[in-house]
Amino acid sequence: MSTILIINPGSSSKKITLYKDDIKLMDTSVEAGADGYNVCTTVKGVQQQCLPVNRLRFNDSLADFLKQAVESKNLDNLMEIKTVALRVIAPGTFFQSHRELNAEYLQNLQESESLAPLHISPLLKEISLLKKILPQARLFGLSDTAFHQTIPDYIRNYSLPTAEAEKYDLYRFGCHGLSVASVVERLHSVVGVDPARVIVCHIGSGVSVTAVKGGKSFDTSAGYVPETGLIIGSKAGDLDSGALLALMKKQHLKPIDTDNYLQTQGGLFGLSGEIDLRLLLERKVKGDLVAIKTLDSFVYQIKKKIGSFMTGMGGVDLLVFTATAGERSPALRSMITAELSDLGIALDTEKNDLCIGKNGVISQVGSLVKVAVIKSDET
């Protein structure tokens, strides 16, 4: 009997899933909310009560999950767990494959921590905790960038001297590969066909847009590190190099300070003082001009990526929304697809409003481009 624990760790969210013989027994999702964190647990497909927790309980969410697994008889004891897989988001060719977390892997993670601290730092903490709680388990890293290995070199490469790019491993690695791969696996079951050209909008605590051609990653909005690309939360996303250098000079910032500034002072927070997309949508409904302008910037960047990827692939057959906000917010989907009818994208308002947190086609009958909501599964 095979018992596997899968963990998707993060600084403000965490997902933990327990499988036994490929059957999902339990899963917990811990997400940041307006006033702290919310933990929602499902046991054998039945949603349990969602409860608010503080930062301390967020940090102890793994121990709490395992305790509940034993108490609910889904585990006889912790020694049953022989394998743990963790989602790994890190730049570098080394991390573009699924690997066992051996000494070499841990060393590479530690050396890369400064490049993607928002993802690697909580991962290292989770690994340290697992070694204490489940010392008997073998740990494996599930690459979040492996799906993007198929991006053609003329898109993957930066316009840098080849020697330097190879020496320092400077390429477009992307992110949300596990999410997009899970969406691609469900395409036929949700839309009834296997579209050749798909654009996937992953909109959650992180945001990316990925072009999928023939079932393989063709292009993606994120670059060398996952914090690049589209704005979200407090992350600035792509920033003109001239503006970045000017900021460093005027603020007298060192590289490490600059990285911290871009990850904590930019994005939705930098534009509005608000980090939570849900609260911005609420403020927009109330006529808040700052929220309206911030969301206009956010939505425009996503629309621009959709348009550029349509051009790059010579068209698109299916547009997909996934991840927390993409799956749960009809208003956001409506904003993104507004004014895209000339590109063949026509949303059905009623279908869109009714599709919240579930799979479904939300485009009008006869729309040249199908639009669908497909739930992401990164565990």
mmCIF file of C-alpha atoms in Angstrom:
data_model
loop_
_atom_site.group_PDB
_atom_site.id
_atom_site.type_symbol
_atom_site.label_atom_id
_atom_site.label_comp_id
_atom_site.label_asym_id
_atom_site.label_seq_id
_atom_site.Cartn_x
_atom_site.Cartn_y
_atom_site.Cartn_z
ATOM 1 C CA MET A 1 0.000 0.000 0.000
ATOM 2 C CA SER A 2 1.466 3.350 -1.090
ATOM 3 C CA THR A 3 0.872 6.446 1.042
ATOM 4 C CA ILE A 4 2.083 9.737 -0.416
ATOM 5 C CA LEU A 5 1.990 13.269 0.944
ATOM 6 C CA ILE A 6 2.103 16.158 -1.551
ATOM 7 C CA ILE A 7 2.823 19.695 -0.380
ATOM 8 C CA ASN A 8 2.636 23.017 -2.188
ATOM 9 C CA PRO A 9 4.336 25.409 0.265
ATOM 10 C CA GLY A 10 4.284 29.181 0.083
ATOM 11 C CA SER A 11 4.834 32.288 2.156
ATOM 12 C CA SER A 12 1.117 33.193 2.234
ATOM 13 C CA SER A 13 -0.578 29.953 1.164
ATOM 14 C CA LYS A 14 -0.106 26.223 1.499
ATOM 15 C CA LYS A 15 -1.784 23.110 0.098
ATOM 16 C CA ILE A 16 -1.329 19.630 1.547
ATOM 17 C CA THR A 17 -2.801 16.445 0.067
ATOM 18 C CA LEU A 18 -2.715 12.855 1.307
ATOM 19 C CA TYR A 19 -2.985 9.995 -1.193
ATOM 20 C CA LYS A 20 -3.207 6.269 -0.539
ATOM 21 C CA ASP A 21 -2.956 3.961 -3.565
ATOM 22 C CA ASP A 22 -3.644 6.947 -5.868
ATOM 23 C CA ILE A 23 -6.865 7.781 -4.000
ATOM 24 C CA LYS A 24 -7.099 11.259 -2.479
ATOM 25 C CA LEU A 25 -8.043 10.842 1.177
ATOM 26 C CA MET A 26 -7.555 14.347 2.543
ATOM 27 C CA ASP A 27 -6.482 17.766 1.427
ATOM 28 C CA THR A 28 -6.084 21.093 3.142
ATOM 29 C CA SER A 29 -5.791 24.548 1.623
ATOM 30 C CA VAL A 30 -4.508 27.425 3.752
ATOM 31 C CA GLU A 31 -4.926 30.844 2.165
ATOM 32 C CA ALA A 32 -4.240 34.394 3.276
ATOM 33 C CA GLY A 33 -7.382 36.423 3.839
ATOM 34 C CA ALA A 34 -8.134 40.019 4.717
ATOM 35 C CA ASP A 35 -7.801 39.384 8.471
ATOM 36 C CA GLY A 36 -5.368 36.457 8.623
ATOM 37 C CA TYR A 37 -5.565 32.955 7.175
ATOM 38 C CA ASN A 38 -8.345 30.527 6.340
ATOM 39 C CA VAL A 39 -7.873 26.767 6.397
ATOM 40 C CA CYS A 40 -10.293 24.525 4.498
ATOM 41 C CA THR A 41 -10.030 20.744 4.707
ATOM 42 C CA THR A 42 -11.674 18.031 2.630
ATOM 43 C CA VAL A 43 -11.867 14.451 3.929
ATOM 44 C CA LYS A 44 -12.725 11.749 1.380
ATOM 45 C CA GLY A 45 -14.373 14.306 -0.895
ATOM 46 C CA VAL A 46 -16.493 15.908 1.836
ATOM 47 C CA GLN A 47 -15.768 19.574 2.559
ATOM 48 C CA GLN A 48 -15.202 20.212 6.253
ATOM 49 C CA GLN A 49 -15.778 23.573 7.909
ATOM 50 C CA CYS A 50 -13.411 26.372 6.852
ATOM 51 C CA LEU A 51 -11.781 27.966 9.882
ATOM 52 C CA PRO A 52 -9.788 31.175 10.431
ATOM 53 C CA VAL A 53 -6.268 30.674 11.782
ATOM 54 C CA ASN A 54 -3.457 32.985 12.826
ATOM 55 C CA ARG A 55 0.132 33.064 11.582
ATOM 56 C CA LEU A 56 1.256 30.583 14.229
ATOM 57 C CA ARG A 57 -1.299 28.012 13.093
ATOM 58 C CA PHE A 58 -0.328 28.695 9.471
ATOM 59 C CA ASN A 59 3.240 27.770 10.364
ATOM 60 C CA ASP A 60 1.965 24.631 12.131
ATOM 61 C CA SER A 61 -0.451 23.652 9.350
ATOM 62 C CA LEU A 62 1.540 20.536 8.395
ATOM 63 C CA ALA A 63 1.547 19.197 11.955
ATOM 64 C CA ASP A 64 -2.166 20.013 12.302
ATOM 65 C CA PHE A 65 -2.932 18.211 9.017
ATOM 66 C CA LEU A 66 -1.050 15.067 10.035
ATOM 67 C CA LYS A 67 -2.701 15.051 13.470
ATOM 68 C CA GLN A 68 -6.127 15.279 11.823
ATOM 69 C CA ALA A 69 -5.190 12.510 9.367
ATOM 70 C CA VAL A 70 -4.451 10.146 12.270
ATOM 71 C CA GLU A 71 -7.516 11.202 14.264
ATOM 72 C CA SER A 72 -9.789 10.656 11.243
ATOM 73 C CA LYS A 73 -8.257 7.185 10.704
ATOM 74 C CA ASN A 74 -6.911 8.119 7.266
ATOM 75 C CA LEU A 75 -3.512 7.244 8.726
ATOM 76 C CA ASP A 76 -2.761 4.580 11.328
ATOM 77 C CA ASN A 77 0.431 6.419 12.209
ATOM 78 C CA LEU A 78 2.942 8.780 10.633
ATOM 79 C CA MET A 79 5.325 5.941 9.790
ATOM 80 C CA GLU A 80 2.933 4.999 6.959
ATOM 81 C CA ILE A 81 4.168 7.962 4.945
ATOM 82 C CA LYS A 82 7.210 6.834 2.982
ATOM 83 C CA THR A 83 7.141 9.456 0.219
ATOM 84 C CA VAL A 84 6.657 13.223 0.253
ATOM 85 C CA ALA A 85 6.616 15.357 -2.897
ATOM 86 C CA LEU A 86 6.982 19.141 -2.750
ATOM 87 C CA ARG A 87 6.283 21.718 -5.435
ATOM 88 C CA VAL A 88 9.553 23.491 -6.278
ATOM 89 C CA ILE A 89 9.658 26.902 -7.937
ATOM 90 C CA ALA A 90 13.266 27.881 -8.599
ATOM 91 C CA PRO A 91 15.204 29.308 -11.556
ATOM 92 C CA GLY A 92 17.740 27.135 -13.325
ATOM 93 C CA THR A 93 18.007 24.204 -15.718
ATOM 94 C CA PHE A 94 18.794 21.922 -12.760
ATOM 95 C CA PHE A 95 15.305 22.504 -11.384
ATOM 96 C CA GLN A 96 13.509 21.761 -14.669
ATOM 97 C CA SER A 97 13.123 18.095 -13.804
ATOM 98 C CA HIS A 98 11.544 16.126 -10.970
ATOM 99 C CA ARG A 99 14.276 14.941 -8.614
ATOM 100 C CA GLU A 100 14.848 13.405 -5.210
ATOM 101 C CA LEU A 101 15.776 15.984 -2.587
ATOM 102 C CA ASN A 102 19.313 14.808 -1.915
ATOM 103 C CA ALA A 103 22.295 16.806 -0.602
ATOM 104 C CA GLU A 104 23.093 18.236 -4.062
ATOM 105 C CA TYR A 105 19.502 19.380 -4.527
ATOM 106 C CA LEU A 106 19.411 21.092 -1.123
ATOM 107 C CA GLN A 107 22.706 22.843 -1.794
ATOM 108 C CA ASN A 108 21.407 24.172 -5.127
ATOM 109 C CA LEU A 109 18.224 25.364 -3.433
ATOM 110 C CA GLN A 110 20.165 27.204 -0.754
ATOM 111 C CA GLU A 111 22.411 28.839 -3.361
ATOM 112 C CA SER A 112 19.331 29.962 -5.325
ATOM 113 C CA GLU A 113 17.368 31.243 -2.323
ATOM 114 C CA SER A 114 18.318 34.890 -2.901
ATOM 115 C CA LEU A 115 17.000 34.692 -6.497
ATOM 116 C CA ALA A 116 13.458 33.645 -5.534
ATOM 117 C CA PRO A 117 13.150 34.161 -1.754
ATOM 118 C CA LEU A 118 9.340 34.262 -1.712
ATOM 119 C CA HIS A 119 9.231 30.687 -2.984
ATOM 120 C CA ILE A 120 12.477 29.035 -1.922
ATOM 121 C CA SER A 121 12.628 30.314 1.676
ATOM 122 C CA PRO A 122 9.291 28.730 2.744
ATOM 123 C CA LEU A 123 10.226 25.579 0.807
ATOM 124 C CA LEU A 124 13.467 25.214 2.759
ATOM 125 C CA LYS A 125 11.580 25.701 6.031
ATOM 126 C CA GLU A 126 9.064 23.020 4.997
ATOM 127 C CA ILE A 127 11.870 20.594 4.111
ATOM 128 C CA SER A 128 13.531 21.174 7.498
ATOM 129 C CA LEU A 129 10.209 20.558 9.255
ATOM 130 C CA LEU A 130 9.534 17.382 7.261
ATOM 131 C CA LYS A 131 12.907 15.930 8.187
ATOM 132 C CA LYS A 132 11.924 16.306 11.847
ATOM 133 C CA ILE A 133 8.284 15.137 11.632
ATOM 134 C CA LEU A 134 8.715 12.409 8.989
ATOM 135 C CA PRO A 135 12.372 11.327 9.165
ATOM 136 C CA GLN A 136 11.585 7.999 7.477
ATOM 137 C CA ALA A 137 10.131 9.584 4.316
ATOM 138 C CA ARG A 138 11.962 10.130 1.035
ATOM 139 C CA LEU A 139 11.513 13.685 -0.231
ATOM 140 C CA PHE A 140 11.074 14.572 -3.909
ATOM 141 C CA GLY A 141 10.914 17.917 -5.681
ATOM 142 C CA LEU A 142 8.149 18.355 -8.259
ATOM 143 C CA SER A 143 9.441 20.898 -10.751
ATOM 144 C CA ASP A 144 7.070 23.783 -11.426
ATOM 145 C CA THR A 145 9.104 24.749 -14.496
ATOM 146 C CA ALA A 146 9.482 21.317 -16.157
ATOM 147 C CA PHE A 147 6.399 21.901 -18.304
ATOM 148 C CA HIS A 148 8.118 24.909 -19.876
ATOM 149 C CA GLN A 149 11.130 22.937 -21.154
ATOM 150 C CA THR A 150 9.428 22.784 -24.559
ATOM 151 C CA ILE A 151 9.517 26.559 -25.107
ATOM 152 C CA PRO A 152 11.484 27.091 -28.356
ATOM 153 C CA ASP A 153 14.995 28.512 -27.986
ATOM 154 C CA TYR A 154 14.130 31.660 -29.932
ATOM 155 C CA ILE A 155 11.594 32.452 -27.182
ATOM 156 C CA ARG A 156 13.448 30.938 -24.229
ATOM 157 C CA ASN A 157 16.703 32.804 -24.894
ATOM 158 C CA TYR A 158 17.362 36.365 -23.811
ATOM 159 C CA SER A 159 19.247 38.743 -26.109
ATOM 160 C CA LEU A 160 22.493 38.202 -24.221
ATOM 161 C CA PRO A 161 25.848 36.894 -25.431
ATOM 162 C CA THR A 162 25.485 33.123 -25.726
ATOM 163 C CA ALA A 163 28.583 32.454 -23.629
ATOM 164 C CA GLU A 164 27.292 34.480 -20.676
ATOM 165 C CA ALA A 165 23.781 33.017 -20.946
ATOM 166 C CA GLU A 166 25.187 29.477 -20.857
ATOM 167 C CA LYS A 167 27.704 30.229 -18.104
ATOM 168 C CA TYR A 168 25.145 31.793 -15.757
ATOM 169 C CA ASP A 169 22.143 29.729 -16.928
ATOM 170 C CA LEU A 170 20.102 32.809 -17.845
ATOM 171 C CA TYR A 171 16.938 31.726 -19.650
ATOM 172 C CA ARG A 172 13.178 32.055 -19.440
ATOM 173 C CA PHE A 173 12.057 29.339 -17.037
ATOM 174 C CA GLY A 174 8.514 30.501 -16.294
ATOM 175 C CA CYS A 175 6.283 29.260 -13.467
ATOM 176 C CA HIS A 176 2.917 27.566 -12.759
ATOM 177 C CA GLY A 177 3.937 24.637 -14.949
ATOM 178 C CA LEU A 178 2.230 22.096 -12.681
ATOM 179 C CA SER A 179 -0.984 24.132 -12.806
ATOM 180 C CA VAL A 180 -0.967 24.512 -16.583
ATOM 181 C CA ALA A 181 -0.101 20.831 -17.078
ATOM 182 C CA SER A 182 -3.072 19.846 -14.900
ATOM 183 C CA VAL A 183 -5.323 22.091 -17.010
ATOM 184 C CA VAL A 184 -4.043 20.578 -20.265
ATOM 185 C CA GLU A 185 -4.848 17.083 -18.939
ATOM 186 C CA ARG A 186 -8.491 18.141 -18.369
ATOM 187 C CA LEU A 187 -9.106 19.988 -21.635
ATOM 188 C CA HIS A 188 -10.986 17.215 -23.421
ATOM 189 C CA SER A 189 -13.158 16.301 -20.435
ATOM 190 C CA VAL A 190 -14.271 19.932 -19.976
ATOM 191 C CA VAL A 191 -14.588 21.295 -23.524
ATOM 192 C CA GLY A 192 -15.079 18.040 -25.448
ATOM 193 C CA VAL A 193 -12.211 18.603 -27.891
ATOM 194 C CA ASP A 194 -8.415 18.716 -27.908
ATOM 195 C CA PRO A 195 -7.689 22.278 -29.067
ATOM 196 C CA ALA A 196 -4.356 22.838 -30.790
ATOM 197 C CA ARG A 197 -3.812 26.390 -29.503
ATOM 198 C CA VAL A 198 -4.652 27.240 -25.898
ATOM 199 C CA ILE A 199 -3.978 30.249 -23.687
ATOM 200 C CA VAL A 200 -4.101 29.578 -19.939
ATOM 201 C CA CYS A 201 -4.563 32.476 -17.508
ATOM 202 C CA HIS A 202 -3.439 31.376 -14.050
ATOM 203 C CA ILE A 203 -4.750 34.041 -11.670
ATOM 204 C CA GLY A 204 -4.251 33.306 -8.003
ATOM 205 C CA SER A 205 -1.687 34.367 -5.404
ATOM 206 C CA GLY A 206 0.622 34.352 -8.425
ATOM 207 C CA VAL A 207 -0.327 35.355 -11.963
ATOM 208 C CA SER A 208 0.909 34.132 -15.316
ATOM 209 C CA VAL A 209 -0.358 33.616 -18.847
ATOM 210 C CA THR A 210 0.903 30.631 -20.834
ATOM 211 C CA ALA A 211 0.559 29.792 -24.510
ATOM 212 C CA VAL A 212 0.143 26.050 -25.136
ATOM 213 C CA LYS A 213 0.597 24.717 -28.657
ATOM 214 C CA GLY A 214 -0.060 21.069 -29.433
ATOM 215 C CA GLY A 215 -0.278 20.302 -25.721
ATOM 216 C CA LYS A 216 3.170 21.772 -25.006
ATOM 217 C CA SER A 217 4.318 25.061 -23.517
ATOM 218 C CA PHE A 218 5.111 27.524 -26.294
ATOM 219 C CA ASP A 219 5.546 30.787 -24.376
ATOM 220 C CA THR A 220 4.817 32.163 -20.926
ATOM 221 C CA SER A 221 4.697 35.565 -19.265
ATOM 222 C CA ALA A 222 7.114 34.802 -16.407
ATOM 223 C CA GLY A 223 10.824 34.874 -17.125
ATOM 224 C CA TYR A 224 13.998 33.889 -15.262
ATOM 225 C CA VAL A 225 12.361 34.072 -11.844
ATOM 226 C CA PRO A 226 8.657 33.583 -11.012
ATOM 227 C CA GLU A 227 8.299 37.147 -9.701
ATOM 228 C CA THR A 228 8.789 38.557 -13.192
ATOM 229 C CA GLY A 229 6.035 38.988 -15.746
ATOM 230 C CA LEU A 230 2.601 40.204 -14.665
ATOM 231 C CA ILE A 231 1.893 42.273 -11.560
ATOM 232 C CA ILE A 232 0.128 40.769 -8.541
ATOM 233 C CA GLY A 233 0.095 41.334 -4.800
ATOM 234 C CA SER A 234 3.188 43.347 -3.900
ATOM 235 C CA LYS A 235 5.288 42.102 -6.846
ATOM 236 C CA ALA A 236 6.223 44.662 -9.473
ATOM 237 C CA GLY A 237 6.537 42.144 -12.302
ATOM 238 C CA ASP A 238 8.418 43.263 -15.405
ATOM 239 C CA LEU A 239 10.070 46.647 -15.047
ATOM 240 C CA ASP A 240 11.957 48.604 -17.702
ATOM 241 C CA SER A 241 15.694 48.205 -17.061
ATOM 242 C CA GLY A 242 16.230 51.961 -17.370
ATOM 243 C CA ALA A 243 13.567 52.690 -14.747
ATOM 244 C CA LEU A 244 15.056 49.985 -12.512
ATOM 245 C CA LEU A 245 18.579 51.448 -12.736
ATOM 246 C CA ALA A 246 17.227 54.940 -12.059
ATOM 247 C CA LEU A 247 15.373 53.632 -8.996
ATOM 248 C CA MET A 248 18.527 51.942 -7.679
ATOM 249 C CA LYS A 249 20.579 55.104 -8.108
ATOM 250 C CA LYS A 250 18.042 57.504 -6.615
ATOM 251 C CA GLN A 251 17.207 55.221 -3.660
ATOM 252 C CA HIS A 252 20.852 54.092 -3.247
ATOM 253 C CA LEU A 253 19.730 50.468 -3.370
ATOM 254 C CA LYS A 254 21.982 47.425 -3.408
ATOM 255 C CA PRO A 255 20.875 44.404 -5.507
ATOM 256 C CA ILE A 256 19.406 42.569 -2.507
ATOM 257 C CA ASP A 257 17.559 45.713 -1.387
ATOM 258 C CA THR A 258 16.265 46.242 -4.909
ATOM 259 C CA ASP A 259 14.895 42.714 -5.061
ATOM 260 C CA ASN A 260 13.138 43.157 -1.722
ATOM 261 C CA TYR A 261 11.713 46.508 -2.885
ATOM 262 C CA LEU A 262 10.326 45.034 -6.107
ATOM 263 C CA GLN A 263 8.737 42.095 -4.262
ATOM 264 C CA THR A 264 7.226 44.038 -1.360
ATOM 265 C CA GLN A 265 6.475 47.549 -2.640
ATOM 266 C CA GLY A 266 5.262 46.936 -6.202
ATOM 267 C CA GLY A 267 2.291 45.299 -7.889
ATOM 268 C CA LEU A 268 -1.240 45.958 -6.692
ATOM 269 C CA PHE A 269 0.142 47.233 -3.394
ATOM 270 C CA GLY A 270 2.396 49.772 -5.068
ATOM 271 C CA LEU A 271 -0.439 51.106 -7.203
ATOM 272 C CA SER A 272 -3.174 51.130 -4.569
ATOM 273 C CA GLY A 273 -1.862 50.295 -1.115
ATOM 274 C CA GLU A 274 -3.926 47.083 -1.291
ATOM 275 C CA ILE A 275 -2.412 43.640 -1.773
ATOM 276 C CA ASP A 276 -5.639 41.598 -1.929
ATOM 277 C CA LEU A 277 -7.252 41.343 -5.374
ATOM 278 C CA ARG A 278 -10.618 40.507 -3.802
ATOM 279 C CA LEU A 279 -10.671 43.699 -1.772
ATOM 280 C CA LEU A 280 -9.737 45.735 -4.839
ATOM 281 C CA LEU A 281 -12.696 44.257 -6.716
ATOM 282 C CA GLU A 282 -14.954 45.228 -3.792
ATOM 283 C CA ARG A 283 -13.550 48.763 -3.811
ATOM 284 C CA LYS A 284 -14.120 48.997 -7.558
ATOM 285 C CA VAL A 285 -17.827 48.196 -7.115
ATOM 286 C CA LYS A 286 -18.028 51.089 -4.634
ATOM 287 C CA GLY A 287 -16.533 53.455 -7.219
ATOM 288 C CA ASP A 288 -13.049 53.754 -5.680
ATOM 289 C CA LEU A 289 -11.007 55.502 -8.399
ATOM 290 C CA VAL A 290 -7.647 54.167 -7.159
ATOM 291 C CA ALA A 291 -8.980 50.602 -7.230
ATOM 292 C CA ILE A 292 -10.446 51.147 -10.700
ATOM 293 C CA LYS A 293 -7.145 52.426 -12.093
ATOM 294 C CA THR A 294 -5.174 49.609 -10.420
ATOM 295 C CA LEU A 295 -7.468 46.941 -11.821
ATOM 296 C CA ASP A 296 -7.351 48.608 -15.230
ATOM 297 C CA SER A 297 -3.540 48.206 -15.187
ATOM 298 C CA PHE A 298 -3.760 44.630 -13.944
ATOM 299 C CA VAL A 299 -6.377 43.596 -16.512
ATOM 300 C CA TYR A 300 -4.647 45.381 -19.384
ATOM 301 C CA GLN A 301 -1.402 43.491 -18.819
ATOM 302 C CA ILE A 302 -3.246 40.171 -18.975
ATOM 303 C CA LYS A 303 -5.175 41.204 -22.100
ATOM 304 C CA LYS A 304 -1.947 42.316 -23.756
ATOM 305 C CA LYS A 305 -0.386 38.897 -23.114
ATOM 306 C CA ILE A 306 -3.446 37.153 -24.514
ATOM 307 C CA GLY A 307 -3.202 39.241 -27.675
ATOM 308 C CA SER A 308 0.531 38.720 -28.116
ATOM 309 C CA PHE A 309 0.246 34.967 -27.638
ATOM 310 C CA MET A 310 -2.597 34.803 -30.159
ATOM 311 C CA THR A 311 -0.283 36.471 -32.641
ATOM 312 C CA GLY A 312 2.648 34.230 -31.725
ATOM 313 C CA MET A 313 0.646 31.033 -32.234
ATOM 314 C CA GLY A 314 -1.242 32.300 -35.289
ATOM 315 C CA GLY A 315 -4.540 32.290 -33.417
ATOM 316 C CA VAL A 316 -6.152 30.586 -30.426
ATOM 317 C CA ASP A 317 -8.848 27.925 -30.089
ATOM 318 C CA LEU A 318 -9.416 28.031 -26.328
ATOM 319 C CA LEU A 319 -8.920 30.576 -23.543
ATOM 320 C CA VAL A 320 -8.779 29.084 -20.035
ATOM 321 C CA PHE A 321 -9.086 30.717 -16.618
ATOM 322 C CA THR A 322 -7.671 28.813 -13.657
ATOM 323 C CA ALA A 323 -6.363 29.206 -10.060
ATOM 324 C CA THR A 324 -8.190 30.919 -7.202
ATOM 325 C CA ALA A 325 -9.333 34.209 -8.748
ATOM 326 C CA GLY A 326 -9.558 32.785 -12.252
ATOM 327 C CA GLU A 327 -11.906 30.058 -11.023
ATOM 328 C CA ARG A 328 -13.961 32.100 -8.545
ATOM 329 C CA SER A 329 -14.368 35.596 -9.960
ATOM 330 C CA PRO A 330 -16.878 36.045 -12.814
ATOM 331 C CA ALA A 331 -16.335 39.814 -12.552
ATOM 332 C CA LEU A 332 -12.607 39.510 -13.207
ATOM 333 C CA ARG A 333 -13.130 37.143 -16.147
ATOM 334 C CA SER A 334 -15.652 39.572 -17.603
ATOM 335 C CA MET A 335 -13.203 42.477 -17.265
ATOM 336 C CA ILE A 336 -10.411 40.547 -18.997
ATOM 337 C CA THR A 337 -12.540 39.367 -21.926
ATOM 338 C CA ALA A 338 -14.338 42.678 -22.425
ATOM 339 C CA GLU A 339 -13.616 44.260 -25.815
ATOM 340 C CA LEU A 340 -12.114 41.016 -27.168
ATOM 341 C CA SER A 341 -15.102 40.103 -29.333
ATOM 342 C CA ASP A 342 -13.264 41.278 -32.460
ATOM 343 C CA LEU A 343 -10.679 38.593 -31.662
ATOM 344 C CA GLY A 344 -13.402 35.955 -31.586
ATOM 345 C CA ILE A 345 -13.724 35.831 -27.794
ATOM 346 C CA ALA A 346 -17.344 36.228 -26.662
ATOM 347 C CA LEU A 347 -18.364 35.460 -23.076
ATOM 348 C CA ASP A 348 -21.822 34.192 -22.143
ATOM 349 C CA THR A 349 -22.785 36.390 -19.181
ATOM 350 C CA GLU A 350 -25.140 33.895 -17.566
ATOM 351 C CA LYS A 351 -22.743 30.950 -17.887
ATOM 352 C CA ASN A 352 -19.911 33.080 -16.557
ATOM 353 C CA ASP A 353 -21.885 34.264 -13.520
ATOM 354 C CA LEU A 354 -22.893 30.706 -12.624
ATOM 355 C CA CYS A 355 -19.410 29.229 -13.001
ATOM 356 C CA ILE A 356 -17.724 29.754 -9.632
ATOM 357 C CA GLY A 357 -15.104 27.312 -8.403
ATOM 358 C CA LYS A 358 -16.020 24.605 -10.900
ATOM 359 C CA ASN A 359 -15.178 23.478 -14.436
ATOM 360 C CA GLY A 360 -17.261 24.732 -17.312
ATOM 361 C CA VAL A 361 -17.450 26.393 -20.731
ATOM 362 C CA ILE A 362 -18.462 30.048 -20.351
ATOM 363 C CA SER A 363 -18.294 31.320 -23.944
ATOM 364 C CA GLN A 364 -21.270 32.087 -26.143
ATOM 365 C CA VAL A 365 -22.526 29.459 -28.560
ATOM 366 C CA GLY A 366 -20.842 30.283 -31.854
ATOM 367 C CA SER A 367 -17.875 32.080 -30.258
ATOM 368 C CA LEU A 368 -14.865 31.530 -32.540
ATOM 369 C CA VAL A 369 -12.729 31.033 -29.451
ATOM 370 C CA LYS A 370 -14.059 28.835 -26.666
ATOM 371 C CA VAL A 371 -13.628 30.181 -23.137
ATOM 372 C CA ALA A 372 -13.556 27.822 -20.162
ATOM 373 C CA VAL A 373 -12.906 27.658 -16.449
ATOM 374 C CA ILE A 374 -10.798 24.627 -15.502
ATOM 375 C CA LYS A 375 -9.763 23.993 -11.926
ATOM 376 C CA SER A 376 -6.038 23.855 -11.322
ATOM 377 C CA ASP A 377 -4.472 20.993 -9.365
ATOM 378 C CA GLU A 378 -0.892 21.642 -8.274
ATOM 379 C CA THR A 379 -0.972 18.679 -5.885
#
